[in-house]
Amino acid sequence: MSVKIKIKEVYEVQNQYKAFYTGGTVQWSSDGNEMLCQNAGAINLVSVTDDAVEPVIFGDADESDVVYTFALSNDSQHVVSAHRSGLLKLWDKSSRQVSKIWRGLHQGPITKLVFSENDALIASGGTDTTVRVWDPIQQVCRGTLRGCLGVINLLVFHPDVESKILLAAGDDVKINAWDYETRELVKTFAGHFSKVTDISFTSDYKFLVSSGRDKILILWDYETQQAVKTVPVYESLESVIVLPKGVQLPGLKIKTGKVYAACAGEEGLIKVWEMTETKIVFKQKNSLVTKSSEEGGLAITNLLFNKQTSKLAIISADHNIIIHDLETFECSKQLSGFSDEILDLILFGKKDQFLGMATNSSDFKIYDTTNMKCQLVKGHTDIVLSLSANQNYILSSSKDNSIRLWRYDAVEFTVQCIAIGLKHTNAVGSIALSKISGKFCASVSQDKCLKIWKIPKEFNETTVEKELTRLNCTLTELAHEKDINCVSISPNDRLIATGSQDKTAKLWDVSNLSLVGVFRGHRRGIWAVRFSPVDQILLTNAADCSIKLWSLTDMTCLKSLEGHESSVLRVEFLSHGMQLLSAGADGLLKLWSIKTSECLQTLDKHESRIWALCVTQDESVFYSGGSDSQLIKWKDVTEEKRERETNERKEVLLQEQELNNLLQDKKLLKALRLALNLDRPLMTLKIITSVVKSQEQGLPDTVYKLRNDHKETLLKHAIEWNTNSRNCRPAQLVLNILLQQMLSGEFQVSELNKHLEAALPYTERHFKRMTEYAKDLKFIEYTLHCMQPHAAVREANKTDNV
């Protein structure tokens, strides 16, 4: 039984997933439901409960006056932001409106902002080594505090409001404390040997804990300013939080009188130290943050603790936000703030429920497409370049010269590495899993080799890296002369196709990797190869801006499609091999018909190269991603468009019939409204001309009652009639009525200058012509008047003769 194939004609954007956190400040609302994240030069509001991201609110990334930093008040009602212009703006968080604006007075950018515990004051620190205390209500500076050296990177109000103490640290490895009322430097905590990154007070305010890049934690006696304990942690720290009383941690009994400090930094995991006994009492085992590859580098940039929900948020250097429940320390939420460059996309699971994304990171991401909940998958040690999947497994390849096989659980939304392949000697750029059997996979690398790997039936059930099952490489072939960019397995699992920078594509037999054929014709390197799902056809796309279709039987080029103006990076088959979807380095997506070789639609939403495409099985939706960090979901709206056009045609036919009926019944003024609604200039002219000829009253009143958009349509029609001298009378009549309504303010028109410029030349020509007619008419009247006496004499003579 033949199946009718539905050809795609129109795709539209259904969702755009953009970055909401690109580095900088992150603040957590007091109720734990929202986060404010710095996104380039603006601030985004992110819902922690449902992953909703509001549009840019406090500020605009496209404006020149971008946001440098911001702070959220303790009651989560206000936000203060520092801008490039040197202004400080106080925003009402609920209304997103600015309530106060004042000049910051710093000699340079403001790097740090903080509210006091009662939200009555705001402190700002800048690159000019000074700290200023502000009264946001009066918009006055309460004092300038000096004593730090370098850029102010740490600002903390003392938790006890009555103490009136503000602490700050710059680049001089000291923590300074001022009485901001008297502006006197009252305390100095000197003990670190490198930059101080964070401080946190104990609940009784008697002690504070500081962290630094010098790989130590220091417990300070606040009154005596003495270092009670110095704890070497052997990693550069970025954040420390003293855990309050009542907090529960797995396997840890919180003792009274002890100081427990949670810290994180270079190693990418959280450790809890008991400061008085200088020992680790808790060490995170399920970290989703990769350790920094450099000595002293960043892995975790900040920790946020929410008292109301008893949750801890980790801000990673990869712009991910990972939230842990402290009682179990299980990850309760993952937010991906910025995907950097999207290199590959795959869909897998039942009804394509899950979306895999490889970005410019050693971790790849899995999204549940129903709610876009994110899961970070950690395992590779370098950038993940390619992904592939079937009903059972996910396969990934990386710059670390390895491929990894993963098992996923659709119910629990978890992914576990079960095997690893380590035979390549260079970055593995592309991989493919067998379509039918799922018993083997293929990989290609910059080492110019094509390898086939056998997937075992049983795996070592372990999470220990060294004990993972090793994939067996069964066949290896030096396939090309240059880097191999892509590999694809045929739908029947019998052939493998590869494409390379050497401008050729090659066809290989799966059983023994013998060369079946070579495809030559491209002038630049080939980026991708694809087998047709129904025909014996191979597709190749290359940097020479072309797409070629090849016959697998005689290795000849059947068709070449040219339309992109830059490299074609990815192509996928649609509609049972009858259509193509291509992505280019210019950020354009094109929908092709293979039969006619025509481009049916060009989609322009990306701002740069599109590296990745993936299409759902029913082809109703596809995803695209590229170097602009945007993931865009496109929906096939061909049927909706056809149905909409059909309904519009039916409606137009009904209105045309009604218009004819009104004209037949001589109901001209009612017909005028309908003609304007149908946007029919000639019909409108016919009606106006009939009104003028019949001298029917009520035209000004009818025009007055029209909607503003109908009046604007009538104005355009009148300007169009005005170009023909035969229609100047109805045109000038309508223009006169509409201009009078403009002057009285009853009619507002957009682009008035444009309309007047179009109407004036013809109106002047009509006026000149009418003036000449008037002159001629007066001359004829004068001539007749002069002839009347002679005519009277002649008539009298005739009478006498009779």
Coordinates of N, CA, C and O in Angstrom, one line a residue, residues 273-424:
W273 N 34.9 21.7 55.8 CA 35.9 21.6 56.8 C 35.4 21.9 58.2 O 34.6 22.9 58.3
E274 N 35.8 21.2 59.2 CA 35.6 21.6 60.6 C 36.8 22.4 61.0 O 37.9 21.9 61.1
M275 N 36.6 23.7 61.1 CA 37.7 24.6 61.2 C 38.5 24.5 62.6 O 39.7 24.6 62.6
T276 N 37.8 24.2 63.6 CA 38.5 24.1 64.9 C 39.4 22.9 65.0 O 40.4 23.0 65.7
E277 N 39.0 21.8 64.3 CA 39.9 20.6 64.4 C 40.6 20.5 63.1 O 41.4 19.5 62.9
T278 N 40.5 21.4 62.1 CA 41.2 21.4 60.8 C 41.1 20.1 60.1 O 42.1 19.5 59.8
K279 N 39.9 19.6 59.9 CA 39.8 18.3 59.2 C 38.6 18.4 58.3 O 37.6 19.1 58.5
I280 N 38.7 17.6 57.2 CA 37.5 17.5 56.2 C 36.5 16.5 56.8 O 36.8 15.4 57.2
V281 N 35.3 17.0 57.0 CA 34.2 16.2 57.5 C 33.3 15.7 56.4 O 32.4 14.8 56.6
F282 N 33.3 16.3 55.2 CA 32.5 15.9 54.1 C 33.2 16.3 52.8 O 33.7 17.4 52.7
K283 N 33.2 15.4 51.8 CA 33.8 15.6 50.5 C 32.8 15.2 49.5 O 32.4 14.0 49.5
Q284 N 32.5 16.0 48.5 CA 31.5 15.7 47.5 C 32.0 14.6 46.6 O 33.1 14.6 46.1
K285 N 31.2 13.6 46.3 CA 31.6 12.5 45.5 C 30.9 12.5 44.1 O 31.3 11.8 43.2
N286 N 29.8 13.3 44.0 CA 29.0 13.3 42.8 C 29.1 14.6 42.0 O 28.1 15.1 41.5
S287 N 30.3 15.2 42.0 CA 30.5 16.5 41.4 C 30.2 16.4 39.9 O 30.7 15.5 39.2
L288 N 29.5 17.4 39.4 CA 29.3 17.5 37.9 C 30.2 18.6 37.3 O 30.0 19.0 36.2
V289 N 31.1 19.1 38.1 CA 32.0 20.1 37.6 C 33.4 19.5 37.4 O 34.0 18.8 38.2
T290 N 34.0 19.8 36.2 CA 35.3 19.2 35.8 C 36.4 20.0 36.5 O 36.3 21.2 36.6
K291 N 37.4 19.3 37.0 CA 38.5 19.9 37.6 C 39.2 20.8 36.7 O 39.3 20.5 35.5
S292 N 39.8 22.0 37.2 CA 40.5 22.9 36.3 C 41.7 22.2 35.7 O 42.4 21.5 36.4
S293 N 42.0 22.4 34.4 CA 43.1 21.8 33.8 C 44.4 22.5 34.1 O 45.5 22.0 33.8
E294 N 44.3 23.7 34.6 CA 45.5 24.5 34.9 C 45.7 24.7 36.4 O 44.7 24.8 37.1
E295 N 46.9 24.8 36.8 CA 47.2 25.1 38.2 C 46.7 26.5 38.6 O 47.0 27.5 37.9
G296 N 45.9 26.6 39.6 CA 45.3 27.8 40.0 C 44.2 28.3 39.1 O 43.7 29.5 39.2
G297 N 43.7 27.5 38.2 CA 42.6 27.8 37.3 C 41.2 27.8 38.0 O 41.1 27.4 39.2
L298 N 40.2 28.1 37.3 CA 38.8 28.2 37.9 C 38.1 26.9 37.5 O 38.1 26.5 36.3
A299 N 37.3 26.4 38.4 CA 36.3 25.3 38.1 C 35.0 25.7 38.7 O 34.0 25.8 38.0
I300 N 35.0 26.1 40.0 CA 33.8 26.6 40.6 C 34.1 28.1 41.0 O 35.1 28.4 41.6
T301 N 33.2 29.0 40.5 CA 33.5 30.4 40.7 C 32.7 31.0 41.9 O 33.1 32.1 42.4
N302 N 31.7 30.3 42.4 CA 30.9 30.9 43.5 C 30.0 29.8 44.1 O 29.6 28.8 43.4
L303 N 29.7 30.0 45.4 CA 28.7 29.1 46.1 C 27.6 30.1 46.6 O 27.9 31.1 47.1
L304 N 26.4 29.6 46.5 CA 25.2 30.4 47.0 C 24.4 29.4 48.0 O 24.1 28.3 47.6
F305 N 24.1 29.9 49.1 CA 23.3 29.1 50.1 C 22.0 29.8 50.3 O 21.9 31.0 50.6
N306 N 20.9 29.0 50.2 CA 19.6 29.5 50.5 C 19.0 28.9 51.8 O 18.8 27.7 51.9
K307 N 18.8 29.7 52.8 CA 18.4 29.3 54.1 C 17.0 28.7 54.1 O 16.8 27.7 54.7
Q308 N 16.1 29.3 53.3 CA 14.7 28.9 53.3 C 14.6 27.5 52.8 O 13.8 26.7 53.3
T309 N 15.3 27.1 51.7 CA 15.1 25.8 51.1 C 16.2 24.8 51.5 O 16.2 23.7 51.2
S310 N 17.3 25.3 52.2 CA 18.4 24.5 52.7 C 19.1 23.9 51.5 O 19.3 22.7 51.5
K311 N 19.3 24.7 50.4 CA 20.0 24.2 49.2 C 21.2 25.0 48.9 O 21.3 26.2 49.3
L312 N 22.1 24.4 48.3 CA 23.4 25.0 47.9 C 23.6 25.0 46.4 O 23.4 24.0 45.8
A313 N 23.9 26.2 45.9 CA 24.0 26.3 44.4 C 25.5 26.5 44.1 O 26.2 27.3 44.7
I314 N 25.9 25.8 43.1 CA 27.3 25.8 42.6 C 27.3 26.6 41.2 O 26.6 26.2 40.3
I315 N 28.1 27.6 41.1 CA 28.3 28.4 39.9 C 29.6 27.9 39.3 O 30.7 28.2 39.9
S316 N 29.6 27.3 38.1 CA 30.8 26.7 37.6 C 31.4 27.7 36.5 O 30.7 28.6 36.0
A317 N 32.7 27.5 36.2 CA 33.4 28.3 35.2 C 32.8 28.1 33.8 O 33.0 28.9 33.0
D318 N 32.1 27.0 33.6 CA 31.4 26.7 32.3 C 30.1 27.3 32.3 O 29.3 27.0 31.4
H319 N 29.7 28.2 33.2 CA 28.5 28.9 33.2 C 27.3 28.0 33.5 O 26.2 28.3 33.0
N320 N 27.5 26.9 34.2 CA 26.4 26.1 34.7 C 26.1 26.4 36.1 O 26.9 26.7 36.9
I321 N 24.8 26.3 36.5 CA 24.3 26.4 37.8 C 23.8 25.1 38.3 O 22.8 24.6 37.7
I322 N 24.4 24.5 39.3 CA 24.0 23.2 39.8 C 23.5 23.3 41.2 O 24.3 23.8 42.1
I323 N 22.3 22.9 41.5 CA 21.7 23.1 42.9 C 21.7 21.7 43.6 O 21.2 20.8 43.0
H324 N 22.2 21.7 44.8 CA 22.2 20.5 45.6 C 21.3 20.6 46.8 O 21.3 21.7 47.5
D325 N 20.6 19.6 47.2 CA 19.9 19.5 48.5 C 20.9 19.1 49.5 O 21.5 18.0 49.4
L326 N 21.0 19.9 50.6 CA 22.1 19.6 51.5 C 21.9 18.3 52.3 O 22.8 17.6 52.7
E327 N 20.6 17.9 52.6 CA 20.4 16.8 53.4 C 20.9 15.5 52.7 O 21.4 14.6 53.4
T328 N 20.7 15.4 51.4 CA 21.2 14.2 50.7 C 22.3 14.5 49.8 O 23.1 13.6 49.3
F329 N 22.6 15.8 49.5 CA 23.6 16.3 48.6 C 23.4 15.7 47.2 O 24.4 15.6 46.4
E330 N 22.2 15.3 46.9 CA 21.9 15.0 45.5 C 21.6 16.2 44.7 O 21.1 17.2 45.2
C331 N 21.9 16.1 43.4 CA 21.6 17.3 42.5 C 20.1 17.4 42.3 O 19.5 16.4 41.7
S332 N 19.5 18.5 42.6 CA 18.1 18.6 42.5 C 17.7 19.5 41.2 O 16.6 19.4 40.7
K333 N 18.7 20.2 40.7 CA 18.5 21.1 39.5 C 19.8 21.4 38.8 O 20.8 21.6 39.5
Q334 N 19.7 21.4 37.5 CA 20.9 21.8 36.7 C 20.4 22.9 35.7 O 19.4 22.6 35.0
L335 N 21.1 24.0 35.6 CA 20.8 25.1 34.7 C 22.0 25.3 33.9 O 23.1 25.6 34.4
S336 N 21.8 25.3 32.6 CA 22.9 25.6 31.7 C 22.8 27.0 31.2 O 21.9 27.3 30.4
G337 N 23.7 27.9 31.7 CA 23.5 29.3 31.4 C 24.0 29.7 30.1 O 23.6 30.7 29.5
F338 N 25.0 29.0 29.6 CA 25.7 29.4 28.3 C 26.3 28.2 27.7 O 27.1 27.5 28.3
S339 N 25.9 27.9 26.4 CA 26.4 26.7 25.8 C 27.6 26.9 24.9 O 28.1 25.9 24.3
D340 N 28.1 28.1 24.8 CA 29.2 28.4 24.0 C 28.9 27.9 22.5 O 27.8 28.2 22.0
E341 N 29.8 27.2 21.9 CA 29.6 26.8 20.5 C 29.0 25.4 20.5 O 29.6 24.5 21.0
I342 N 27.9 25.3 19.8 CA 27.2 24.0 19.7 C 27.7 23.3 18.6 O 27.6 23.7 17.4
L343 N 28.4 22.1 18.8 CA 29.1 21.3 17.8 C 28.3 20.2 17.2 O 28.5 19.8 16.1
D344 N 27.4 19.6 18.0 CA 26.6 18.5 17.5 C 25.3 18.3 18.3 O 25.2 18.7 19.5
L345 N 24.3 17.8 17.6 CA 23.0 17.6 18.3 C 22.5 16.2 17.8 O 22.6 15.8 16.7
I346 N 21.8 15.5 18.8 CA 21.2 14.2 18.5 C 19.9 14.1 19.2 O 19.7 14.7 20.3
L347 N 18.9 13.4 18.6 CA 17.7 13.1 19.3 C 17.6 11.6 19.6 O 18.0 10.8 18.7
F348 N 17.1 11.2 20.7 CA 17.0 9.8 21.0 C 15.9 9.6 22.1 O 15.3 10.5 22.6
G349 N 15.6 8.3 22.4 CA 14.6 8.0 23.3 C 13.2 7.8 22.6 O 13.1 8.1 21.4
K350 N 12.3 7.4 23.4 CA 10.9 7.2 22.8 C 10.3 8.5 22.4 O 10.3 9.5 23.2
K351 N 9.8 8.5 21.2 CA 9.2 9.7 20.6 C 10.2 10.9 20.6 O 9.8 12.1 20.8
D352 N 11.5 10.6 20.5 CA 12.6 11.7 20.5 C 12.4 12.6 21.7 O 12.5 13.8 21.6
Q353 N 12.3 12.0 22.8 CA 12.1 12.7 24.1 C 13.3 13.5 24.5 O 13.2 14.6 25.1
F354 N 14.5 13.0 24.2 CA 15.7 13.5 24.7 C 16.6 14.1 23.6 O 16.6 13.6 22.5
L355 N 17.3 15.2 23.9 CA 18.1 15.9 23.0 C 19.5 16.0 23.6 O 19.7 16.5 24.7
G356 N 20.5 15.4 22.9 CA 21.9 15.5 23.3 C 22.6 16.6 22.6 O 22.4 16.8 21.4
M357 N 23.4 17.3 23.3 CA 24.1 18.5 22.8 C 25.6 18.5 23.2 O 25.9 18.4 24.3
A358 N 26.5 18.5 22.2 CA 27.9 18.6 22.4 C 28.3 20.1 22.2 O 28.0 20.7 21.1
T359 N 28.9 20.7 23.2 CA 29.3 22.1 23.1 C 30.8 22.2 23.2 O 31.5 21.2 23.3
N360 N 31.3 23.4 23.3 CA 32.7 23.6 23.4 C 33.2 23.3 24.8 O 33.7 24.2 25.5
S361 N 32.9 22.1 25.3 CA 33.2 21.7 26.7 C 33.5 20.2 26.8 O 33.1 19.4 25.9
S362 N 34.1 19.8 27.8 CA 34.4 18.4 28.0 C 33.2 17.6 28.5 O 33.2 16.4 28.5
D363 N 32.2 18.3 28.9 CA 30.9 17.7 29.3 C 29.9 17.9 28.2 O 29.9 18.9 27.5
F364 N 29.0 16.9 27.9 CA 27.9 17.2 27.0 C 26.6 17.2 27.8 O 26.6 16.7 28.9
K365 N 25.6 17.7 27.2 CA 24.3 18.0 27.9 C 23.2 17.1 27.3 O 23.1 16.9 26.1
I366 N 22.3 16.7 28.2 CA 21.1 16.0 27.8 C 19.9 16.8 28.2 O 19.8 17.2 29.4
Y367 N 19.0 17.1 27.3 CA 17.8 17.8 27.6 C 16.6 16.9 27.5 O 16.5 16.2 26.5
D368 N 15.6 17.1 28.4 CA 14.3 16.5 28.2 C 13.5 17.5 27.4 O 13.2 18.6 27.9
T369 N 13.1 17.2 26.2 CA 12.5 18.1 25.3 C 11.1 18.5 25.8 O 10.6 19.5 25.3
T370 N 10.5 17.8 26.7 CA 9.2 18.1 27.2 C 9.2 19.3 28.1 O 8.3 20.1 28.1
N371 N 10.3 19.5 28.9 CA 10.4 20.6 29.8 C 11.8 21.3 29.8 O 12.0 22.2 30.6
M372 N 12.7 20.8 28.9 CA 14.0 21.3 28.7 C 14.8 21.3 30.0 O 15.7 22.1 30.3
K373 N 14.5 20.3 30.8 CA 15.4 20.0 32.0 C 16.7 19.5 31.6 O 16.8 18.6 30.7
C374 N 17.8 20.0 32.2 CA 19.1 19.7 31.7 C 19.8 18.7 32.6 O 19.6 18.7 33.8
Q375 N 20.7 17.9 32.0 CA 21.5 16.9 32.7 C 22.9 17.0 32.1 O 23.1 16.8 30.9
L376 N 23.9 17.3 32.9 CA 25.3 17.4 32.5 C 25.9 16.0 32.5 O 25.7 15.3 33.5
V377 N 26.6 15.6 31.5 CA 27.2 14.2 31.4 C 28.7 14.4 31.4 O 29.3 15.0 30.5
K378 N 29.3 14.0 32.5 CA 30.8 14.2 32.7 C 31.5 12.9 32.5 O 31.1 11.8 32.9
G379 N 32.7 12.9 31.8 CA 33.5 11.8 31.6 C 34.7 12.1 30.7 O 35.8 11.7 31.1
H380 N 34.5 12.8 29.6 CA 35.6 13.1 28.8 C 36.5 14.2 29.5 O 36.0 14.9 30.3
T381 N 37.8 14.2 29.0 CA 38.7 15.2 29.6 C 39.0 16.3 28.7 O 39.8 17.2 29.0
D382 N 38.4 16.3 27.5 CA 38.6 17.4 26.6 C 37.3 17.6 25.8 O 36.3 16.9 26.0
I383 N 37.3 18.6 24.9 CA 36.0 19.0 24.2 C 35.4 17.8 23.5 O 36.0 17.1 22.7
V384 N 34.1 17.6 23.7 CA 33.3 16.6 23.0 C 33.0 17.2 21.6 O 32.4 18.2 21.5
L385 N 33.3 16.4 20.6 CA 33.1 16.8 19.2 C 31.9 16.3 18.5 O 31.4 16.9 17.6
S386 N 31.5 15.0 18.9 CA 30.4 14.4 18.1 C 29.6 13.5 19.0 O 30.1 12.9 20.0
L387 N 28.4 13.3 18.6 CA 27.5 12.4 19.3 C 26.7 11.5 18.4 O 26.4 11.9 17.2
S388 N 26.3 10.3 18.8 CA 25.5 9.4 18.0 C 24.6 8.6 19.0 O 25.0 8.4 20.2
A389 N 23.5 8.1 18.6 CA 22.6 7.4 19.5 C 21.7 6.4 18.8 O 21.4 6.6 17.6
N390 N 21.3 5.3 19.5 CA 20.3 4.4 19.0 C 19.3 4.2 20.1 O 19.3 4.9 21.1
Q391 N 18.6 3.1 20.0 CA 17.5 2.8 21.0 C 18.1 2.5 22.4 O 17.4 2.6 23.4
N392 N 19.4 2.0 22.4 CA 19.9 1.6 23.7 C 21.1 2.4 24.2 O 21.3 2.5 25.4
Y393 N 21.9 3.0 23.3 CA 23.1 3.6 23.8 C 23.3 5.0 23.2 O 22.7 5.4 22.2
I394 N 24.2 5.8 23.8 CA 24.7 7.0 23.3 C 26.2 6.8 23.1 O 26.9 6.2 23.9
L395 N 26.7 7.3 22.0 CA 28.1 7.3 21.7 C 28.7 8.7 21.6 O 28.0 9.5 20.9
S396 N 29.8 8.9 22.2 CA 30.4 10.3 22.1 C 31.9 10.2 21.8 O 32.6 9.2 22.1
S397 N 32.4 11.2 21.1 CA 33.8 11.3 20.8 C 34.4 12.6 21.2 O 33.6 13.6 21.3
S398 N 35.7 12.7 21.4 CA 36.3 13.9 22.0 C 37.7 14.2 21.4 O 38.3 13.4 20.8
K399 N 38.1 15.4 21.8 CA 39.5 15.7 21.5 C 40.5 15.0 22.4 O 41.7 15.1 22.1
D400 N 40.0 14.3 23.4 CA 40.9 13.5 24.2 C 41.3 12.1 23.6 O 41.8 11.2 24.2
N401 N 41.0 12.0 22.2 CA 41.4 10.8 21.4 C 40.6 9.6 21.8 O 40.9 8.5 21.4
S402 N 39.5 9.7 22.5 CA 38.7 8.5 22.9 C 37.3 8.6 22.4 O 36.8 9.7 22.1
I403 N 36.6 7.5 22.4 CA 35.2 7.4 22.3 C 34.6 6.7 23.5 O 35.3 5.9 24.1
R404 N 33.4 7.1 23.9 CA 32.7 6.5 25.1 C 31.3 6.1 24.7 O 30.6 6.8 24.0
L405 N 31.0 5.0 25.3 CA 29.6 4.4 25.1 C 28.8 4.6 26.4 O 29.4 4.3 27.5
W406 N 27.6 5.1 26.3 CA 26.8 5.5 27.5 C 25.5 4.7 27.5 O 24.9 4.6 26.4
R407 N 25.0 4.3 28.6 CA 23.7 3.8 28.7 C 22.8 4.8 29.4 O 23.2 5.4 30.4
Y408 N 21.6 5.0 28.9 CA 20.7 6.0 29.5 C 19.4 5.4 30.0 O 19.0 4.4 29.5
D409 N 19.0 6.0 31.1 CA 17.7 5.6 31.7 C 16.7 6.7 31.5 O 16.8 7.8 32.1
A410 N 15.7 6.4 30.7 CA 14.7 7.4 30.3 C 13.8 7.8 31.5 O 13.3 8.9 31.6
V411 N 13.6 6.8 32.4 CA 12.7 7.1 33.5 C 13.4 7.9 34.6 O 12.8 9.0 35.1
E412 N 14.6 7.6 35.0 CA 15.3 8.3 36.0 C 16.1 9.5 35.4 O 16.6 10.3 36.2
F413 N 16.1 9.6 34.1 CA 16.8 10.7 33.4 C 18.3 10.7 33.9 O 18.8 11.7 34.3
T414 N 19.0 9.6 33.7 CA 20.4 9.4 34.1 C 21.1 8.8 32.9 O 20.6 8.1 32.1
V415 N 22.4 9.1 32.9 CA 23.3 8.6 31.9 C 24.6 8.1 32.5 O 25.1 8.7 33.4
Q416 N 25.0 6.8 32.2 CA 26.1 6.2 32.8 C 27.1 5.7 31.7 O 26.7 5.0 30.8
C417 N 28.4 6.0 31.9 CA 29.4 5.5 31.0 C 29.7 4.0 31.2 O 29.9 3.6 32.4
I418 N 29.6 3.2 30.2 CA 29.7 1.7 30.4 C 30.9 1.2 29.6 O 31.4 0.1 29.9
A419 N 31.5 2.0 28.6 CA 32.6 1.4 27.9 C 33.4 2.6 27.3 O 32.9 3.7 27.1
I420 N 34.7 2.3 27.0 CA 35.5 3.4 26.4 C 36.4 2.8 25.4 O 36.9 1.6 25.5
G421 N 36.7 3.5 24.3 CA 37.6 3.1 23.2 C 38.8 4.0 23.1 O 38.6 5.3 23.1
L422 N 40.0 3.5 23.1 CA 41.2 4.3 23.3 C 42.3 4.0 22.2 O 43.5 4.1 22.5
K423 N 41.9 3.7 21.0 CA 42.9 3.4 20.0 C 43.3 4.5 19.0 O 44.3 4.4 18.3
H424 N 42.6 5.6 19.0 CA 42.9 6.7 18.1 C 44.1 7.5 18.7 O 44.3 7.5 19.9

